[in-house]
Amino acid sequence: MNSPAPEDTVHPIPPRTLTVAYTGGEERRGPITMGQANMIRCILRDDPTHINIHDVWPVPGGTSLEAVTDALRALAVRHEGLRTTFPHPPGTAPVDQVVAAEGTFTVTVLDHTELPGDPAEYAESVARAARAGRFALEREFPMRITLLTVAGQPAYVALAFSHAVADGSAMAILREEFAELLAGKELPDLASLPPVDLAAVEASPAGLRKSEASLRYWERIIRTGPQEMFAEPRGRRPGTDEEARQLTLRSRRGGRALAGAARRTGHPEATVLMAAWCALVAHRAGQDSCVTAVPSANRFHPRVARSVTTTSQDALLHLDVRVETFDALVARTWGAVLNAYRHSQFDSVRLWEMIGRVTAERGSHFGRDVVFNDVSALPAPLLGTEAEEQDGAEHELTWGPPQALPTRLLAFTYRTAPQLHISLWAAPSLFTPEEAEGFLSGLVLLLEAAAAGDVPMDALAGVTGVRPAERGPDWLRLDGCWVSPDAVRETLGRAVGGLPVHVTGESGPDGTGDGTYGTGATADTDGTADGPYGTDEGAPGAEPHLTAYIARGETPLTPEEAHRALTALIPAAGSGVLAPRRYVLVTDPPADPDRSDAWRRLKTIDEGTGRGRQV
C-alpha cells in the first residue's frame, strides 16, 4: 500500500495513483540472508514506525513525471532486492525469498498549487508518515512511493522502505542511482551480489564459521559485561518504551575539534569520535566499560559494498574504559571496534536464542541500552531533507519532534565535517532536557580538550560538565553490574507470591556467606552494614554475590522454581535487578528479619543456584 501525506495536510488537488509495470528481470528463489532474517524478526515483532525506514529524493527542476517513473522502473529491474517477497504461512517467519521477473508497483501522486511550509520538511513528513503500517512481506512491493508535484511538475519522491530489502546504505545507493538516471547517465554493471547469492555465500563453510565466531564473541560480552548501562535509581521505566524528543547538534566547533584530535592522536576521526562517545557514556553511567550497539551494514567486502539489500546487523562494542588517559582509550578503541565489526555477521535467530539462554542462566536481562549509528561515511549521507548546507552553525542545539525510544540512548552521526552533526534521543527518565543538552555539549568539550592535548580520564567531569549517575550506598557492583539489593528483594518477593524474602551481599568459598566483604553495605534495613563490601575483595577464590533467603513455610518451593519465577519478571522489573547467585530456603523468617546474621542462623531446608548451568 502507499500511504498518503499526514492527515493534517490539506491538498487542493485530490491524490491519484499510477500503476507502473516492470519486466526484464530474472525469476529466482533461495534462502534468506542473515541480514534479512535479522530485520524480518524485527518487522514481525516491532512497531512498523520503528522498523520501517524512509528517505526523500529531490527531483531536479524540469524533470517530467514519465522520467521519474521510468527511473523507478529501471531501479526495480536492476536490483533483485526490490523485486523480492518473502512467502510464509501465517504465524511463521519466512525462510525463503522469491525474486519476481516482472510485476507492478504504484506511485501516489500528490499535486499541489504550491508545497506547504518548508518544502523539504514537508516532503520528509510525507515519507515518515508512509512508514506506518506493517509491510506484507509475502506480497507487497517493498517501497511505498509518493511523488510530490507542483502544478504537475515533480519536486520530491518520498519513500518508505521495508527494512527486509533495504538498509541505510542501500537507500543511499538507490538515491544516487536515481539521480544519475534522471541526469541521463548510464549506470555501470552491478559488481555486488544480489541477496540470493549473498545467502549462498553466508551458508558456505567459511560463512558458517564466521557466524559461529560472532556468536561466541557476543556470548562472552553478554555473560560478563554490564546488563544495563544506566543502572541507577531513576533507571528505565518497567516494561515500557519511553517517548524521547530528538536533540540535534550542529557544531563547527565540534568538527574542528574532532579533526584536531584525530591529527594529534594519529587515529581516524571515526575512532576518536567512538572513543569520546564511549568515554562519556561510561562516565555518565558510572561504569568501567561501555557496551554500545553499533549498527553495521557489513559492507566491508566488494561483493556486498553496493548490494541493494539489508545487511544490517548490530556490531556489539564492549570497551573497557579503565585507562589513565583519553589517548590510551583511543588506541584501545581502534582494535575493539575492528573486533566488534568482524563479529557482526551471525544467524540472528540463534543469537537471540543464545541471549535468552545466557540471560536466564545469569539471571539478568541484557538491554540494548545504548546505540551509536555513524552514517557519515555513506555515499549520500542520509540527512533526510534537512538542509545539508546548514554548515554555518558554530555550535547549535535544536529540539525536534518526539518518538518512541526502544532504547535508553540513541545517536545518529550524520556528518563530521565541516561541522559535527549528531542527533540524540535520550530517555527522559534518565536525562532531563538540560542533561541531554549538556551531554552533547560535553562531547564537543571533550573533543576540544583532546585536540589540545591528552585528557586524564579522571578529569572527565571537570572537562565536560557531565556528572556521573548518583546511587545510594545500598547499590553494589556484582558480576560486572550495578545492582540494587532492595530492588532484587522486592522483585523476588513478588515472584514467589509474597513470601518473606531477605537479600544480602556475601562472599565466601562455595557460596557460603562469611560476612566479610570489600566496601559498602548489604541490603539490611537496620542502618548497619554486615561488613565492608567490594567487587574485588573477599574470601580467597570467591566473588562477591547476592544471596536470597526465602521463608517458604509450607509452600513447595525449590531454588530452581524461585530463580525461574524471578527471571520471568526481570525484563520489566526496572533498574538494578540481577538474580541472586544463591537461594537459601528456610521455614519461617527470624524474629529480626532485617538482619542477615539472623537469617544465616536458621536451619536450611534447601539451597542452590537455581540455575540449570553454573555461571
Coordinates of C-alpha atoms in Angstrom, one line a residue:
M1 CA 0.0 0.0 0.0
N2 CA 1.0 3.6 -0.5
S3 CA 0.4 6.0 2.4
P4 CA -0.8 9.5 1.7
A5 CA 0.6 12.6 3.3
P6 CA -0.1 13.2 7.0
E7 CA -3.8 13.6 7.8
D8 CA -3.5 17.2 8.9
T9 CA -2.2 18.3 5.5
V10 CA -4.7 19.7 3.0
H11 CA -4.2 19.0 -0.7
P12 CA -6.0 21.3 -3.1
I13 CA -5.8 18.6 -5.8
P14 CA -7.0 15.0 -4.9
P15 CA -4.3 12.4 -5.0
R16 CA -4.1 9.9 -7.8
T17 CA -2.4 6.6 -8.2
L18 CA -0.2 5.5 -11.0
T19 CA 0.4 1.8 -11.7
V20 CA 3.9 1.2 -13.1
A21 CA 4.7 -2.2 -14.7
Y22 CA 8.2 -3.6 -14.9
T23 CA 9.6 -6.6 -16.8
G24 CA 13.0 -7.9 -17.8
G25 CA 14.3 -9.4 -14.6
E26 CA 15.1 -13.0 -13.7
E27 CA 12.8 -15.1 -11.5
R28 CA 14.8 -16.7 -8.7
R29 CA 14.2 -18.3 -5.3
G30 CA 16.5 -19.2 -2.4
P31 CA 17.1 -18.9 1.4
I32 CA 17.0 -15.5 3.1
T33 CA 20.2 -13.8 4.2
M34 CA 21.3 -13.3 7.8
G35 CA 20.6 -9.6 7.5
Q36 CA 17.2 -10.3 6.1
A37 CA 16.4 -12.7 8.9
N38 CA 17.5 -10.2 11.4
M39 CA 15.3 -7.5 10.0
I40 CA 12.3 -9.7 9.4
R41 CA 12.4 -10.8 13.0
C42 CA 12.0 -7.1 13.9
I43 CA 9.4 -6.4 11.3
L44 CA 7.2 -9.2 12.6
R45 CA 7.6 -8.0 16.2
D46 CA 8.2 -4.3 16.4
D47 CA 6.0 -1.2 15.7
P48 CA 6.2 -0.5 12.0
T49 CA 7.1 3.1 12.6
H50 CA 10.2 1.9 14.4
I51 CA 11.5 -0.7 11.9
N52 CA 10.4 0.7 8.5
I53 CA 12.8 3.3 7.1
H54 CA 12.3 6.2 4.8
D55 CA 14.1 8.6 2.5
V56 CA 13.4 11.6 0.3
W57 CA 14.8 12.1 -3.2
P58 CA 14.8 15.6 -4.7
V59 CA 13.8 15.8 -8.3
P60 CA 15.7 18.3 -10.5
G61 CA 13.5 21.1 -12.0
G62 CA 12.2 20.4 -15.5
T63 CA 12.0 16.6 -14.9
S64 CA 8.9 15.0 -16.3
L65 CA 6.6 12.6 -14.5
E66 CA 7.4 10.0 -17.1
A67 CA 11.1 10.4 -16.4
V68 CA 10.6 9.8 -12.7
T69 CA 8.5 6.7 -13.2
D70 CA 11.0 5.4 -15.8
A71 CA 13.9 5.8 -13.4
L72 CA 11.9 4.0 -10.6
R73 CA 11.1 1.2 -13.1
A74 CA 14.8 0.9 -14.1
L75 CA 15.8 0.5 -10.4
A76 CA 13.2 -2.2 -9.8
V77 CA 14.5 -4.2 -12.8
R78 CA 18.2 -3.5 -11.9
H79 CA 18.0 -4.7 -8.3
E80 CA 16.6 -8.1 -7.4
G81 CA 16.1 -6.9 -3.8
L82 CA 13.3 -4.6 -5.0
R83 CA 11.5 -7.4 -6.7
T84 CA 11.7 -9.7 -3.7
T85 CA 8.9 -11.0 -1.5
F86 CA 9.0 -13.5 1.4
P87 CA 6.3 -16.1 1.3
H88 CA 5.4 -17.8 4.6
P89 CA 2.4 -19.4 6.2
P90 CA 0.6 -17.3 8.8
G91 CA 2.2 -17.4 12.2
T92 CA 5.6 -18.3 10.9
A93 CA 8.7 -16.4 9.9
P94 CA 9.9 -16.6 6.3
V95 CA 12.9 -18.7 5.5
D96 CA 12.9 -18.2 1.7
Q97 CA 12.9 -15.2 -0.7
V98 CA 11.3 -15.1 -4.1
V99 CA 12.5 -12.7 -6.8
A100 CA 9.9 -11.8 -9.5
A101 CA 10.8 -11.4 -13.1
E102 CA 8.1 -8.9 -13.7
G103 CA 5.3 -7.1 -11.8
T104 CA 3.9 -3.8 -10.9
F105 CA 4.2 -1.1 -8.3
T106 CA 2.2 2.0 -7.5
V107 CA 3.1 5.7 -7.2
T108 CA 0.8 8.0 -5.3
V109 CA 0.9 11.4 -6.9
L110 CA 0.1 14.4 -4.6
D111 CA -0.2 17.5 -6.8
H112 CA -0.1 21.0 -5.2
T113 CA -0.6 24.5 -6.4
E114 CA 2.4 25.1 -4.1
L115 CA 4.2 23.0 -1.5
P116 CA 3.2 24.0 2.1
G117 CA 5.6 25.4 4.6
D118 CA 9.2 24.3 4.2
P119 CA 9.0 22.0 1.1
A120 CA 11.9 19.8 2.2
E121 CA 10.4 19.4 5.7
Y122 CA 7.0 18.7 4.2
A123 CA 8.4 16.0 1.9
E124 CA 10.2 14.5 5.0
S125 CA 6.8 14.4 6.8
V126 CA 5.2 12.6 3.9
A127 CA 7.9 10.0 3.8
R128 CA 7.8 9.5 7.6
A129 CA 4.0 9.1 7.5
A130 CA 4.4 6.3 4.9
R131 CA 6.3 4.2 7.5
A132 CA 3.0 3.5 9.4
G133 CA 1.6 0.1 8.7
R134 CA 3.4 -3.2 8.5
F135 CA 4.7 -4.3 5.1
A136 CA 3.0 -7.5 3.9
L137 CA 6.3 -9.4 3.4
E138 CA 4.7 -12.2 1.3
R139 CA 3.2 -9.9 -1.4
E140 CA 3.8 -6.2 -1.0
F141 CA 6.2 -4.2 -3.2
P142 CA 8.9 -3.2 -0.7
M143 CA 8.8 0.6 -1.5
R144 CA 5.8 2.9 -0.7
I145 CA 6.3 5.7 -3.2
T146 CA 4.7 9.2 -3.1
L147 CA 5.5 11.7 -5.8
L148 CA 5.1 15.3 -4.7
T149 CA 4.4 17.6 -7.7
V150 CA 3.6 21.3 -8.1
A151 CA 1.2 22.1 -10.9
G152 CA 2.1 18.7 -12.3
Q153 CA 5.9 19.2 -12.1
P154 CA 7.7 16.6 -10.0
A155 CA 9.5 18.1 -7.0
Y156 CA 10.2 15.2 -4.5
V157 CA 9.9 11.5 -4.3
A158 CA 9.0 10.5 -0.7
L159 CA 9.6 6.8 0.1
A160 CA 9.2 4.3 2.9
F161 CA 11.1 1.0 2.6
S162 CA 10.7 -2.4 4.1
H163 CA 13.8 -3.0 6.2
A164 CA 13.8 -6.6 4.9
V165 CA 15.1 -5.4 1.5
A166 CA 17.0 -2.1 2.2
D167 CA 19.1 -0.5 4.9
G168 CA 20.7 2.9 5.1
S169 CA 23.5 2.1 2.7
A170 CA 21.0 0.6 0.2
M171 CA 18.8 3.7 0.3
A172 CA 21.9 5.9 -0.3
I173 CA 22.8 3.7 -3.3
L174 CA 19.3 3.9 -4.8
R175 CA 19.2 7.7 -4.2
E176 CA 22.5 8.1 -6.0
E177 CA 21.4 5.9 -9.0
F178 CA 18.0 7.6 -9.2
A179 CA 19.8 11.0 -9.6
E180 CA 22.1 9.6 -12.2
L181 CA 19.3 8.1 -14.2
L182 CA 17.4 11.4 -14.2
A183 CA 20.6 13.0 -15.4
G184 CA 20.7 10.7 -18.4
K185 CA 23.8 8.8 -17.2
E186 CA 24.3 5.1 -17.9
L187 CA 24.7 3.0 -14.7
P188 CA 27.7 0.7 -14.5
D189 CA 27.2 -3.1 -14.4
L190 CA 26.4 -4.5 -11.0
A191 CA 29.5 -5.7 -9.1
S192 CA 28.0 -6.7 -5.8
L193 CA 26.0 -9.8 -5.1
P194 CA 22.2 -9.8 -5.0
P195 CA 20.5 -11.2 -1.9
V196 CA 20.0 -14.8 -3.2
D197 CA 23.7 -15.1 -4.0
L198 CA 24.7 -13.5 -0.8
A199 CA 22.7 -16.1 1.2
A200 CA 24.7 -18.8 -0.6
V201 CA 28.0 -17.2 0.5
E202 CA 26.8 -17.0 4.1
A203 CA 25.8 -20.7 4.0
S204 CA 29.2 -21.7 2.8
P205 CA 31.6 -23.3 5.3
A206 CA 33.6 -20.1 5.6
G207 CA 30.3 -18.1 6.2
L208 CA 29.1 -20.5 8.8
R209 CA 32.5 -20.3 10.6
K210 CA 32.2 -16.5 10.6
S211 CA 28.7 -16.8 12.2
E212 CA 29.9 -19.2 14.9
A213 CA 32.8 -16.9 15.8
S214 CA 30.3 -14.0 16.1
L215 CA 28.0 -15.9 18.4
R216 CA 31.0 -16.8 20.7
Y217 CA 32.1 -13.1 20.7
W218 CA 28.6 -11.9 21.7
E219 CA 28.2 -14.6 24.3
R220 CA 31.4 -13.5 26.1
I221 CA 30.1 -10.0 26.4
I222 CA 26.6 -11.0 27.5
R223 CA 28.0 -13.3 30.1
T224 CA 30.4 -10.9 31.6
G225 CA 29.5 -7.3 30.7
P226 CA 27.0 -4.9 32.4
Q227 CA 23.5 -5.9 31.6
E228 CA 22.2 -2.4 31.6
M229 CA 24.4 0.7 31.1
F230 CA 22.2 3.0 33.0
A231 CA 21.5 1.0 36.2
E232 CA 20.5 3.7 38.7
P233 CA 17.6 4.6 40.9
R234 CA 15.9 6.6 38.2
G235 CA 16.5 3.9 35.6
R236 CA 14.2 2.6 32.9
R237 CA 10.5 2.5 33.3
P238 CA 9.3 -1.0 33.9
G239 CA 8.1 -2.8 30.7
T240 CA 7.6 0.3 28.6
D241 CA 9.4 2.3 26.0
E242 CA 9.8 6.0 26.5
E243 CA 9.0 8.8 24.2
A244 CA 12.0 11.0 23.6
R245 CA 12.5 14.2 21.7
Q246 CA 15.1 14.5 19.0
L247 CA 18.0 16.7 20.1
T248 CA 20.3 17.8 17.2
L249 CA 23.8 19.2 17.5
R250 CA 25.3 21.2 14.6
S251 CA 28.7 22.4 15.6
R252 CA 31.6 23.7 13.5
R253 CA 33.5 23.8 16.8
G254 CA 32.9 20.1 17.1
G255 CA 34.0 19.4 13.6
R256 CA 37.3 21.4 14.1
A257 CA 37.9 19.6 17.4
L258 CA 37.3 16.2 16.0
A259 CA 39.7 16.9 13.1
G260 CA 42.3 18.3 15.5
A261 CA 42.0 15.3 17.9
A262 CA 42.4 12.9 15.0
R263 CA 45.5 14.7 13.8
R264 CA 47.1 14.8 17.2
T265 CA 46.4 11.2 18.1
G266 CA 47.1 9.8 14.6
H267 CA 43.8 7.9 14.6
P268 CA 40.9 8.2 12.2
E269 CA 38.1 10.6 13.1
A270 CA 35.6 7.8 13.4
T271 CA 37.8 6.1 16.0
V272 CA 38.3 9.2 18.0
L273 CA 34.6 10.0 18.0
M274 CA 33.7 6.5 19.1
A275 CA 36.2 6.7 21.9
A276 CA 34.8 10.0 23.1
W277 CA 31.2 8.7 22.9
C278 CA 32.1 5.6 24.9
A279 CA 34.2 7.6 27.4
L280 CA 31.3 9.9 28.1
V281 CA 28.6 7.2 28.2
A282 CA 30.6 5.1 30.7
H283 CA 31.4 8.3 32.7
R284 CA 27.7 9.3 32.9
A285 CA 26.6 5.8 33.7
G286 CA 29.3 5.3 36.3
Q287 CA 30.5 2.1 34.6
D288 CA 34.1 0.9 34.0
S289 CA 33.1 -0.2 30.5
C290 CA 30.8 0.9 27.7
V291 CA 28.6 -1.6 25.9
T292 CA 27.1 0.0 22.8
A293 CA 25.4 -1.4 19.8
V294 CA 26.9 -0.1 16.6
P295 CA 24.6 -0.9 13.7
S296 CA 26.8 -2.4 11.0
A297 CA 26.0 -2.6 7.3
N298 CA 28.5 -5.4 6.9
R299 CA 29.7 -3.9 3.6
F300 CA 33.4 -4.3 4.0
H301 CA 33.8 -6.6 1.0
P302 CA 33.3 -5.6 -2.6
R303 CA 30.8 -8.4 -3.1
V304 CA 28.3 -6.6 -0.8
A305 CA 29.6 -3.0 -0.9
R306 CA 26.8 -1.8 -3.3
S307 CA 24.3 -4.6 -2.9
V308 CA 20.7 -3.3 -2.6
T309 CA 19.6 -5.4 0.3
T310 CA 19.7 -5.2 4.0
T311 CA 22.9 -6.3 5.6
S312 CA 22.2 -4.5 8.8
Q313 CA 23.2 -6.4 12.0
D314 CA 24.5 -5.0 15.2
A315 CA 28.1 -4.8 16.0
L316 CA 28.4 -5.0 19.8
L317 CA 31.2 -3.0 21.2
H318 CA 32.4 -3.7 24.7
L319 CA 35.1 -1.1 25.5
D320 CA 36.9 -1.2 28.9
V321 CA 37.5 2.5 29.8
R322 CA 39.8 1.7 32.7
V323 CA 42.8 3.6 31.3
E324 CA 44.6 6.6 32.6
T325 CA 44.2 8.9 29.6
F326 CA 42.0 9.5 26.6
D327 CA 44.8 8.8 24.2
A328 CA 45.2 5.3 25.7
L329 CA 41.4 4.8 25.2
V330 CA 41.6 5.9 21.6
A331 CA 44.3 3.4 21.0
R332 CA 42.2 0.7 22.7
T333 CA 39.1 1.7 20.7
W334 CA 40.7 1.0 17.3
G335 CA 41.1 -2.7 18.0
A336 CA 37.9 -3.0 19.9
V337 CA 35.8 -1.5 17.0
L338 CA 37.5 -3.7 14.5
N339 CA 36.8 -6.7 16.6
A340 CA 33.2 -5.7 17.0
Y341 CA 32.6 -5.2 13.3
R342 CA 34.4 -8.5 12.5
H343 CA 31.8 -10.3 14.6
S344 CA 28.7 -8.6 13.3
Q345 CA 27.5 -11.3 10.9
F346 CA 25.5 -14.0 12.5
D347 CA 22.4 -16.1 12.5
S348 CA 20.1 -13.7 14.3
V349 CA 17.6 -16.5 15.4
R350 CA 20.4 -18.4 17.1
L351 CA 21.8 -15.1 18.5
W352 CA 18.6 -14.3 20.3
E353 CA 18.2 -17.9 21.5
M354 CA 21.7 -17.6 23.0
I355 CA 20.8 -14.3 24.6
G356 CA 17.7 -15.8 26.1
R357 CA 19.6 -18.8 27.4
V358 CA 22.5 -16.9 28.8
T359 CA 20.5 -14.2 30.5
A360 CA 18.3 -16.9 32.1
E361 CA 21.4 -18.7 33.4
R362 CA 23.0 -15.4 34.6
G363 CA 19.7 -14.2 36.0
S364 CA 19.8 -10.9 34.1
H365 CA 18.2 -9.1 31.2
F366 CA 20.5 -7.9 28.5
G367 CA 19.4 -4.4 27.5
R368 CA 20.2 -2.8 24.1
D369 CA 20.5 0.4 26.1
V370 CA 23.0 2.4 24.0
V371 CA 23.1 2.7 20.2
F372 CA 25.6 4.7 18.2
N373 CA 25.0 4.8 14.5
D374 CA 27.6 6.7 12.4
V375 CA 26.2 7.1 8.9
S376 CA 28.5 10.0 8.0
A377 CA 30.6 7.8 5.6
L378 CA 27.6 6.7 3.4
P379 CA 27.8 7.5 -0.3
A380 CA 25.0 10.0 0.1
P381 CA 24.7 10.9 3.8
L382 CA 21.1 10.2 5.0
L383 CA 20.2 13.6 6.3
G384 CA 16.6 13.3 5.3
T385 CA 15.6 16.5 3.7
E386 CA 17.0 18.8 6.2
A387 CA 19.1 21.5 4.6
E388 CA 22.5 19.8 4.1
E389 CA 24.0 23.3 3.5
Q390 CA 23.4 24.4 7.1
D391 CA 27.1 24.4 7.9
G392 CA 27.3 27.8 9.4
A393 CA 26.3 27.0 13.0
E394 CA 29.3 27.5 15.3
H395 CA 27.5 25.5 18.0
E396 CA 23.8 24.9 17.9
L397 CA 21.4 22.6 19.7
T398 CA 17.8 22.3 18.5
W399 CA 14.9 20.2 19.7
G400 CA 12.8 18.2 17.3
P401 CA 9.7 16.0 17.5
P402 CA 9.3 13.1 19.9
Q403 CA 9.3 9.5 19.0
A404 CA 9.1 6.2 20.9
L405 CA 12.5 5.1 22.1
P406 CA 13.1 1.3 22.4
T407 CA 16.5 2.0 23.9
R408 CA 17.9 4.4 26.5
L409 CA 20.3 6.5 24.4
L410 CA 20.4 6.6 20.6
A411 CA 22.7 8.7 18.5
F412 CA 23.0 9.2 14.7
T413 CA 26.1 10.9 13.4
Y414 CA 25.2 12.4 10.0
R415 CA 28.3 14.5 9.3
T416 CA 31.7 15.1 10.9
A417 CA 32.9 17.9 8.6
P418 CA 32.8 20.8 8.2
Q419 CA 30.5 20.6 11.2
L420 CA 29.7 17.8 13.6
H421 CA 26.1 16.9 13.1
I422 CA 24.6 14.5 15.6
S423 CA 21.0 13.7 16.6
L424 CA 20.4 12.3 20.0
W425 CA 17.4 10.7 21.6
A426 CA 17.8 10.3 25.4
A427 CA 15.3 8.6 27.7
P428 CA 13.6 11.4 29.8
S429 CA 13.7 9.2 32.9
L430 CA 17.5 9.3 32.8
F431 CA 18.2 12.7 31.1
T432 CA 16.4 15.9 31.8
P433 CA 16.4 18.2 28.7
E434 CA 19.2 20.2 30.3
E435 CA 21.2 17.0 30.9
A436 CA 20.7 15.8 27.3
E437 CA 21.9 19.2 26.0
G438 CA 24.8 19.0 28.5
F439 CA 25.8 15.5 27.2
L440 CA 26.1 16.6 23.6
S441 CA 27.9 19.9 24.6
G442 CA 30.1 17.8 26.8
L443 CA 31.0 15.6 23.9
V444 CA 32.3 18.7 22.0
L445 CA 34.2 19.9 25.1
L446 CA 35.9 16.5 25.4
L447 CA 36.9 16.6 21.7
E448 CA 38.2 20.2 22.1
A449 CA 40.3 19.1 25.1
A450 CA 41.5 16.1 23.2
A451 CA 42.6 18.3 20.3
A452 CA 44.7 20.4 22.6
G453 CA 46.3 17.5 24.5
D454 CA 45.9 14.3 26.3
V455 CA 43.0 14.2 28.8
P456 CA 43.1 12.3 32.1
M457 CA 40.2 10.0 32.3
D458 CA 39.6 11.0 35.9
A459 CA 39.1 14.6 34.8
L460 CA 36.0 14.0 32.6
A461 CA 33.6 15.6 34.9
G462 CA 35.6 18.8 35.0
V463 CA 36.3 18.8 31.3
T464 CA 32.8 18.0 30.1
G465 CA 30.5 19.2 32.9
V466 CA 28.7 15.8 32.8
R467 CA 28.2 14.3 36.2
P468 CA 28.1 10.5 36.9
A469 CA 24.9 8.8 37.9
E470 CA 24.1 9.0 41.6
R471 CA 23.5 5.8 43.5
G472 CA 22.8 5.3 47.2
P473 CA 25.2 3.3 49.4
D474 CA 22.9 0.2 49.1
W475 CA 23.9 -0.2 45.4
L476 CA 26.6 -2.8 44.8
R477 CA 28.9 -3.8 41.9
L478 CA 28.3 -7.5 41.4
D479 CA 29.1 -9.7 38.4
G480 CA 30.1 -6.7 36.3
C481 CA 26.7 -5.0 37.0
W482 CA 25.3 -2.3 39.3
V483 CA 22.7 -4.0 41.5
S484 CA 20.1 -2.7 44.0
P485 CA 19.6 -5.5 46.6
D486 CA 16.4 -3.7 47.7
A487 CA 15.0 -3.9 44.1
V488 CA 16.0 -7.5 43.9
R489 CA 14.3 -8.3 47.2
E490 CA 11.1 -6.5 46.1
T491 CA 11.0 -8.3 42.7
L492 CA 11.8 -11.7 44.2
G493 CA 9.1 -11.2 46.8
R494 CA 6.6 -10.7 44.0
A495 CA 8.0 -13.6 42.0
V496 CA 7.4 -16.1 44.9
G497 CA 3.9 -14.8 45.7
G498 CA 4.7 -12.6 48.7
L499 CA 6.8 -15.0 50.8
P500 CA 9.2 -13.3 53.2
V501 CA 12.5 -12.6 51.4
H502 CA 15.8 -11.2 52.5
V503 CA 18.6 -10.3 50.1
T504 CA 22.1 -9.6 51.1
G505 CA 25.6 -9.3 49.5
E506 CA 28.0 -12.0 50.5
S507 CA 31.3 -13.5 49.6
G508 CA 32.8 -16.8 50.6
P509 CA 34.0 -20.1 49.1
D510 CA 31.4 -22.5 47.7
G511 CA 28.7 -19.9 48.1
T512 CA 28.8 -19.7 51.9
G513 CA 28.4 -16.3 53.5
D514 CA 31.2 -15.4 55.8
G515 CA 30.1 -11.8 56.5
T516 CA 33.3 -10.2 55.1
Y517 CA 33.2 -8.1 52.0
G518 CA 35.1 -5.2 50.5
T519 CA 33.5 -1.7 50.9
G520 CA 29.8 -0.7 51.0
A521 CA 26.7 -2.2 52.6
T522 CA 24.3 -5.1 52.3
A523 CA 20.5 -4.8 51.9
D524 CA 20.0 -4.8 55.6
T525 CA 17.5 -2.2 56.7
D526 CA 18.7 -1.6 60.2
G527 CA 21.1 1.0 59.1
T528 CA 24.2 -1.1 59.8
A529 CA 26.4 -3.0 57.4
D530 CA 27.3 -6.6 57.9
G531 CA 30.8 -5.8 56.9
P532 CA 32.7 -4.0 54.2
Y533 CA 31.8 -4.9 50.6
G534 CA 33.5 -4.7 47.2
T535 CA 33.8 -6.4 43.9
D536 CA 37.4 -7.4 44.0
E537 CA 38.0 -8.5 47.6
G538 CA 36.6 -11.1 50.0
A539 CA 37.4 -14.7 50.7
P540 CA 40.1 -16.3 48.5
G541 CA 38.6 -17.8 45.4
A542 CA 35.2 -16.3 45.9
E543 CA 33.5 -13.5 44.1
P544 CA 31.0 -11.2 45.9
H545 CA 27.4 -12.2 45.1
L546 CA 23.9 -11.8 46.3
T547 CA 22.2 -14.5 48.5
A548 CA 18.5 -14.6 48.8
Y549 CA 16.9 -16.1 51.9
I550 CA 13.2 -17.2 51.4
A551 CA 11.0 -18.3 54.2
R552 CA 8.8 -20.7 52.3
G553 CA 6.7 -22.1 55.1
E554 CA 4.7 -25.0 53.8
T555 CA 5.0 -23.8 50.1
P556 CA 6.7 -26.5 48.0
L557 CA 9.3 -24.1 46.5
T558 CA 12.8 -25.0 45.2
P559 CA 15.7 -22.8 44.3
E560 CA 15.1 -23.6 40.6
E561 CA 11.5 -22.5 40.8
A562 CA 12.4 -19.3 42.6
H563 CA 15.0 -18.5 40.0
R564 CA 12.7 -19.2 37.1
A565 CA 10.0 -17.0 38.7
L566 CA 12.4 -14.1 39.2
T567 CA 14.0 -14.2 35.8
A568 CA 10.5 -14.1 34.3
L569 CA 9.9 -10.7 36.0
I570 CA 13.4 -9.2 35.4
P571 CA 12.8 -7.7 31.9
A572 CA 10.0 -5.5 33.3
A573 CA 11.4 -5.1 36.8
G574 CA 13.1 -1.7 36.4
S575 CA 16.7 -0.9 37.1
G576 CA 19.3 -2.7 39.2
V577 CA 17.8 -6.2 39.3
L578 CA 20.1 -9.2 38.9
A579 CA 19.2 -12.6 40.2
P580 CA 21.0 -13.8 43.4
R581 CA 23.8 -16.3 42.8
R582 CA 22.4 -18.4 45.7
Y583 CA 19.0 -19.1 47.1
V584 CA 18.6 -20.4 50.7
L585 CA 15.2 -21.7 51.7
V586 CA 14.1 -21.8 55.3
T587 CA 10.8 -22.5 57.0
D588 CA 10.0 -19.2 58.9
P589 CA 11.6 -15.8 59.0
P590 CA 13.7 -14.8 62.0
A591 CA 12.4 -12.6 64.8
D592 CA 14.6 -9.8 63.4
P593 CA 14.0 -10.2 59.6
D594 CA 16.1 -7.2 58.7
R595 CA 19.4 -8.7 59.9
S596 CA 21.4 -11.1 57.7
D597 CA 23.0 -12.8 60.6
A598 CA 19.6 -13.8 61.9
W599 CA 18.7 -15.4 58.6
R600 CA 22.0 -17.3 58.5
R601 CA 21.4 -18.9 61.9
L602 CA 18.2 -20.5 60.7
K603 CA 18.0 -24.2 59.6
T604 CA 18.3 -24.5 55.9
I605 CA 15.7 -26.6 54.1
D606 CA 17.2 -26.3 50.6
E607 CA 19.7 -24.2 48.8
G608 CA 21.3 -23.8 45.4
T609 CA 21.9 -21.5 42.5
G610 CA 18.6 -22.2 40.9
R611 CA 20.3 -22.4 37.5
G612 CA 20.5 -25.3 35.1
R613 CA 24.1 -24.3 34.3
Q614 CA 26.6 -22.9 36.8
V615 CA 27.7 -19.4 36.0

